[in-house]
Short mmCIF file of C-alpha atoms in Angstrom, two decimals:
data_model
loop_
_atom_site.label_atom_id
_atom_site.label_comp_id
_atom_site.label_asym_id
_atom_site.label_seq_id
_atom_site.Cartn_x
_atom_site.Cartn_y
_atom_site.Cartn_z
CA MET A 10 0.00 0.00 0.00
CA ARG A 11 2.87 2.33 0.85
CA ARG A 12 4.40 1.71 -2.58
CA VAL A 13 1.12 2.61 -4.31
CA ASP A 14 0.93 5.84 -2.29
CA ASP A 15 4.53 6.71 -3.23
CA VAL A 16 3.80 6.16 -6.92
CA ARG A 17 0.68 8.32 -6.70
CA GLU A 18 2.55 11.09 -4.89
CA GLY A 19 5.37 10.89 -7.43
CA ARG A 20 2.93 11.28 -10.31
CA LEU A 21 1.24 14.25 -8.65
CA GLU A 22 4.61 15.87 -8.05
CA GLY A 23 5.66 15.29 -11.65
CA ALA A 24 2.37 16.73 -12.91
CA ALA A 25 2.76 19.80 -10.69
CA VAL A 26 6.27 20.46 -12.02
CA ALA A 27 5.19 19.87 -15.64
CA ALA A 28 2.34 22.33 -15.09
CA ALA A 29 4.80 24.87 -13.67
CA VAL A 30 7.06 24.56 -16.73
CA ALA A 31 4.06 24.89 -19.06
CA ALA A 32 2.77 27.94 -17.18
CA GLY A 33 6.24 29.49 -17.25
CA PHE A 34 6.46 28.96 -20.98
CA LEU A 35 3.03 30.43 -21.73
CA LEU A 36 3.63 33.44 -19.49
CA ARG A 37 6.99 34.23 -21.09
CA LEU A 38 5.65 33.66 -24.58
CA ALA A 39 2.79 36.08 -23.91
CA TYR A 40 5.21 38.61 -22.43
CA ALA A 41 7.48 38.33 -25.47
CA ARG A 42 4.56 38.68 -27.84
CA TYR A 43 2.49 41.44 -26.24
CA ALA A 44 4.50 43.35 -23.64
CA TYR A 45 8.15 43.18 -24.61
CA CYS A 46 10.24 45.29 -26.94
CA SER A 47 13.78 44.42 -28.00
CA THR A 48 16.52 46.74 -26.74
CA PHE A 49 20.11 47.50 -27.72
CA ASP A 50 21.40 44.65 -25.54
CA THR A 51 18.89 42.04 -26.68
CA ALA A 52 19.31 43.02 -30.33
CA THR A 53 23.07 42.60 -29.92
CA VAL A 54 22.51 38.93 -29.09
CA GLY A 55 20.33 38.65 -32.19
CA LEU A 56 23.05 40.24 -34.30
CA MET A 57 25.61 37.84 -32.84
CA GLY A 58 23.32 34.91 -33.68
CA LEU A 59 23.04 36.08 -37.29
CA ASN A 60 26.81 36.57 -37.51
CA ILE A 61 27.38 33.07 -36.14
CA LEU A 62 25.28 31.73 -38.99
CA ARG A 63 27.56 33.68 -41.36
CA GLY A 64 30.67 32.05 -39.92
CA GLU A 65 31.67 34.20 -36.95
CA ARG A 66 32.73 32.39 -33.75
CA PRO A 67 32.44 34.83 -30.80
CA LEU A 68 33.34 33.79 -27.28
CA PHE A 69 31.87 36.87 -25.58
CA PHE A 70 29.02 39.35 -25.88
CA TYR A 71 30.16 42.22 -28.07
CA GLY A 72 31.93 44.80 -25.91
CA GLN A 73 31.41 42.79 -22.68
CA ARG A 74 34.44 40.63 -21.93
CA TYR A 75 32.85 39.08 -18.85
CA PHE A 76 29.70 37.86 -20.62
CA GLY A 77 30.01 34.51 -22.44
CA SER A 78 28.34 33.94 -25.80
CA LEU A 79 26.31 30.77 -25.16
CA GLU A 80 23.00 32.63 -25.51
CA ALA A 81 24.04 33.93 -28.94
CA TRP A 82 24.96 30.41 -30.05
CA LEU A 83 21.55 29.18 -28.91
CA ALA A 84 19.91 32.10 -30.76
CA ALA A 85 21.79 31.10 -33.91
CA GLY A 86 20.40 27.56 -33.69
CA ILE A 87 16.87 28.88 -33.19
CA PHE A 88 17.25 31.30 -36.12
CA ARG A 89 18.33 28.43 -38.35
CA TRP A 90 15.23 26.51 -37.32
CA LEU A 91 12.56 29.24 -37.08
CA GLY A 92 14.14 32.21 -38.84
CA PRO A 93 15.09 35.53 -37.20
CA SER A 94 12.40 37.49 -35.37
CA GLU A 95 11.90 39.10 -31.98
CA GLU A 96 9.83 36.10 -30.85
CA SER A 97 12.40 33.51 -31.94
CA LEU A 98 15.16 35.60 -30.35
CA ALA A 99 13.24 35.58 -27.07
CA LEU A 100 13.24 31.77 -27.16
CA ALA A 101 17.02 31.87 -26.60
CA ALA A 102 16.24 33.21 -23.11
CA ILE A 103 12.93 31.44 -22.54
CA LEU A 104 14.07 27.87 -23.23
CA PRO A 105 16.99 27.89 -20.73
CA SER A 106 14.68 29.49 -18.15
CA LEU A 107 12.26 26.56 -18.50
CA VAL A 108 15.06 24.09 -17.82
CA TRP A 109 16.07 26.33 -14.90
CA ILE A 110 12.60 25.78 -13.40
CA TRP A 111 13.16 22.02 -13.63
CA ALA A 112 16.70 22.23 -12.23
CA THR A 113 15.55 24.38 -9.30
CA TRP A 114 12.88 21.80 -8.50
CA ARG A 115 15.55 19.09 -8.44
CA LEU A 116 17.90 21.18 -6.30
CA VAL A 117 15.33 22.24 -3.70
CA ARG A 118 13.77 18.77 -3.65
CA GLN A 119 17.18 17.27 -2.87
CA TRP A 120 17.69 19.83 -0.11
CA ALA A 121 14.26 20.23 1.49
CA GLY A 122 11.85 17.64 0.07
CA PRO A 123 9.20 17.33 -2.66
CA ALA A 124 6.78 20.00 -1.43
CA ALA A 125 9.51 22.62 -1.22
CA GLY A 126 10.77 21.62 -4.67
CA VAL A 127 7.35 22.08 -6.26
CA ALA A 128 6.91 25.44 -4.51
CA ALA A 129 10.30 26.61 -5.80
CA ALA A 130 9.39 25.55 -9.34
CA TRP A 131 6.18 27.58 -9.26
CA LEU A 132 7.96 30.62 -7.81
CA LEU A 133 10.17 30.68 -10.90
CA ALA A 134 7.39 29.75 -13.31
CA VAL A 135 5.29 32.78 -12.26
CA PRO A 136 8.00 35.11 -10.92
CA SER A 137 8.45 38.74 -10.03
CA TRP A 138 8.62 41.12 -12.98
CA ILE A 139 12.41 41.44 -12.96
CA VAL A 140 12.93 37.67 -13.15
CA LEU A 141 10.29 37.47 -15.87
CA HIS A 142 12.01 40.25 -17.82
CA TYR A 143 15.50 38.75 -17.64
CA THR A 144 14.26 35.26 -18.53
CA THR A 145 12.44 36.57 -21.60
CA GLY A 146 14.88 39.12 -23.01
CA THR A 147 18.26 38.06 -24.36
CA TYR A 148 20.49 40.29 -22.26
CA GLY A 149 23.56 38.13 -22.84
CA GLY A 150 22.92 34.92 -20.96
CA TYR A 151 21.37 35.40 -17.53
CA PRO A 152 19.02 32.37 -17.78
CA ILE A 153 21.92 30.17 -18.92
CA ALA A 154 24.10 31.38 -16.03
CA PHE A 155 21.23 30.72 -13.60
CA LEU A 156 20.63 27.28 -15.10
CA MET A 157 24.25 26.12 -15.14
CA GLY A 158 24.85 27.45 -11.63
CA THR A 159 21.76 25.65 -10.33
CA ILE A 160 22.77 22.38 -11.98
CA ALA A 161 26.27 22.64 -10.54
CA LEU A 162 24.95 23.25 -7.01
CA TRP A 163 22.44 20.39 -7.31
CA LEU A 164 25.17 18.00 -8.42
CA CYS A 165 27.45 19.14 -5.59
CA LEU A 166 24.64 18.39 -3.14
CA ARG A 167 24.08 14.91 -4.61
CA ILE A 168 27.77 14.00 -4.52
CA ARG A 169 27.64 13.45 -0.75
CA ASP A 170 25.79 10.12 -1.10
CA LEU A 171 27.63 8.75 -4.15
CA ASP A 172 30.58 6.48 -4.83
CA GLY A 173 32.23 4.73 -7.76
CA VAL A 174 31.15 5.52 -11.31
CA ALA A 175 28.22 7.68 -10.19
CA LEU A 176 30.56 9.88 -8.14
CA ARG A 177 32.97 10.31 -11.04
CA TRP A 178 30.22 11.27 -13.47
CA HIS A 179 28.60 13.70 -11.03
CA ALA A 180 31.93 15.36 -10.20
CA ALA A 181 32.73 15.78 -13.89
CA ALA A 182 29.28 17.15 -14.74
CA ALA A 183 29.40 19.57 -11.78
CA ALA A 184 32.81 20.86 -12.88
CA ILE A 185 31.72 21.42 -16.49
CA SER A 186 28.44 23.08 -15.43
CA ALA A 187 30.28 25.38 -13.03
CA GLY A 188 32.83 26.29 -15.69
CA LEU A 189 30.16 27.13 -18.27
CA ALA A 190 28.26 29.11 -15.63
CA ILE A 191 31.19 31.33 -14.66
CA TRP A 192 32.11 31.85 -18.32
CA THR A 193 28.54 32.90 -19.12
CA HIS A 194 28.35 35.40 -16.25
CA PRO A 195 29.98 35.87 -12.82
CA ILE A 196 26.50 36.29 -11.31
CA SER A 197 26.47 32.47 -11.21
CA ALA A 198 28.74 32.74 -8.16
CA ALA A 199 25.50 32.92 -6.14
CA TRP A 200 25.20 29.17 -6.81
CA LEU A 201 28.84 28.25 -7.31
CA LEU A 202 30.14 29.53 -3.97
CA PRO A 203 27.74 27.36 -1.93
CA GLY A 204 28.61 24.45 -4.25
CA ALA A 205 32.31 24.99 -3.63
CA ALA A 206 31.65 25.06 0.13
CA LEU A 207 29.85 21.72 -0.14
CA LEU A 208 32.71 20.18 -2.12
CA ALA A 209 35.19 21.47 0.46
CA GLU A 210 33.17 19.79 3.20
CA TRP A 211 32.93 16.49 1.31
CA GLY A 212 36.65 16.66 0.52
CA TRP A 213 37.51 17.20 4.19
CA ARG A 214 35.31 14.29 5.24
CA TRP A 215 36.88 12.07 2.58
CA ARG A 216 40.49 13.15 3.13
CA ARG A 217 41.39 9.61 4.23
CA SER A 218 39.38 7.98 1.44
CA PRO A 219 41.25 8.40 -1.89
CA ARG A 220 38.56 6.40 -3.70
CA ARG A 221 36.09 9.23 -3.07
CA LEU A 222 38.46 12.20 -2.89
CA LEU A 223 40.29 11.61 -6.16
CA PRO A 224 37.21 12.05 -8.42
CA LEU A 225 36.71 15.52 -6.94
CA LEU A 226 40.32 16.50 -7.56
CA ALA A 227 40.34 14.92 -11.04
CA SER A 228 37.36 17.05 -12.11
CA THR A 229 39.25 20.32 -11.51
CA PRO A 230 40.82 20.41 -15.03
CA LEU A 231 37.32 20.13 -16.51
CA PHE A 232 36.23 23.24 -14.61
CA VAL A 233 39.35 25.10 -15.75
CA ALA A 234 38.79 24.09 -19.39
CA ALA A 235 35.08 25.05 -19.38
CA SER A 236 35.75 28.42 -17.75
CA LEU A 237 39.07 29.21 -19.49
CA PRO A 238 37.72 32.00 -21.75
CA HIS A 239 36.50 33.85 -18.66
CA TRP A 240 39.85 33.79 -16.89
CA VAL A 241 41.78 34.79 -19.99
CA ALA A 242 39.46 37.73 -20.62
CA ALA A 243 39.29 38.70 -16.92
CA LYS A 244 42.89 39.87 -17.05
CA ASP A 245 42.05 42.36 -19.80
CA VAL A 246 38.94 43.60 -17.97
CA ALA A 247 40.76 44.01 -14.66
CA ALA A 248 43.50 45.99 -16.40
CA ARG A 249 41.02 48.69 -17.47
CA PRO A 250 40.75 51.25 -14.64
CA GLU A 251 37.35 52.55 -15.74
CA VAL A 252 35.88 49.05 -15.29
CA ALA A 253 37.36 48.72 -11.82
CA ARG A 254 36.12 52.17 -10.79
CA TRP A 255 32.58 51.36 -11.94
CA ALA A 256 32.41 47.81 -10.59
CA LEU A 257 33.86 48.67 -7.17
CA GLN A 258 31.80 51.76 -6.42
CA PRO A 259 30.08 51.33 -3.02
CA ALA A 260 26.75 52.47 -4.51
CA GLN A 261 27.04 49.84 -7.24
CA ILE A 262 27.84 47.11 -4.72
CA LEU A 263 24.96 48.14 -2.44
CA ALA A 264 22.55 48.20 -5.40
CA ASN A 265 23.52 44.64 -6.33
CA LEU A 266 23.21 43.49 -2.73
CA ARG A 267 19.71 44.94 -2.53
CA GLY A 268 18.76 43.21 -5.77
CA LEU A 269 20.23 39.91 -4.55
#
């Protein structure tokens, strides 16, 4: 009887999450169609997508050496499939945001249980206006950074209970996700720093167990490789005094803290 109840609860949970993803998609599609207008930033991603189809291979958002180009590559694929338009450009932000809803459900479920996971999924599916805006407009990759950071943190949380092949695969996937997240945008540190703290804790617990510690250490080169464009470009950005003056202004820091 308990097994039947578990199956029924699992189906209800799956249906609730599927409904959240569907609601998130319809809301963002309506926003893109009726209440959204492309801006200089979003149109830049569209231009990059078109240029990719013409043979260009950008690693960063034009003029922004801390913003990876994954969203533009996704836009290029969508343009090839649906043709260029404001609506198809918006899909480059909308589609990753839908997977982000799913990934957040998995993360919060792992941490706090099924009910909390479903609640988290619905909070992202029908979000505040600023989350809705930045998961509909292509501002350079925010939804992808959120998604990759969430996946990395979820995998770091799961690693605690794993061993053998499963541990190796999870460690590798977490490293690649974290690398792609930090390359896409440093805002992903909101997920990556807690993930790094978890890995540090697991590593300390396993310091006398090479079988479990070595997969964590062996995944480090994967993180470096996935995030390499960011670190190479960061040197150029840090060398520009006007960037440092803007980024380190107390008012700018306080504004970001309030937003966070």
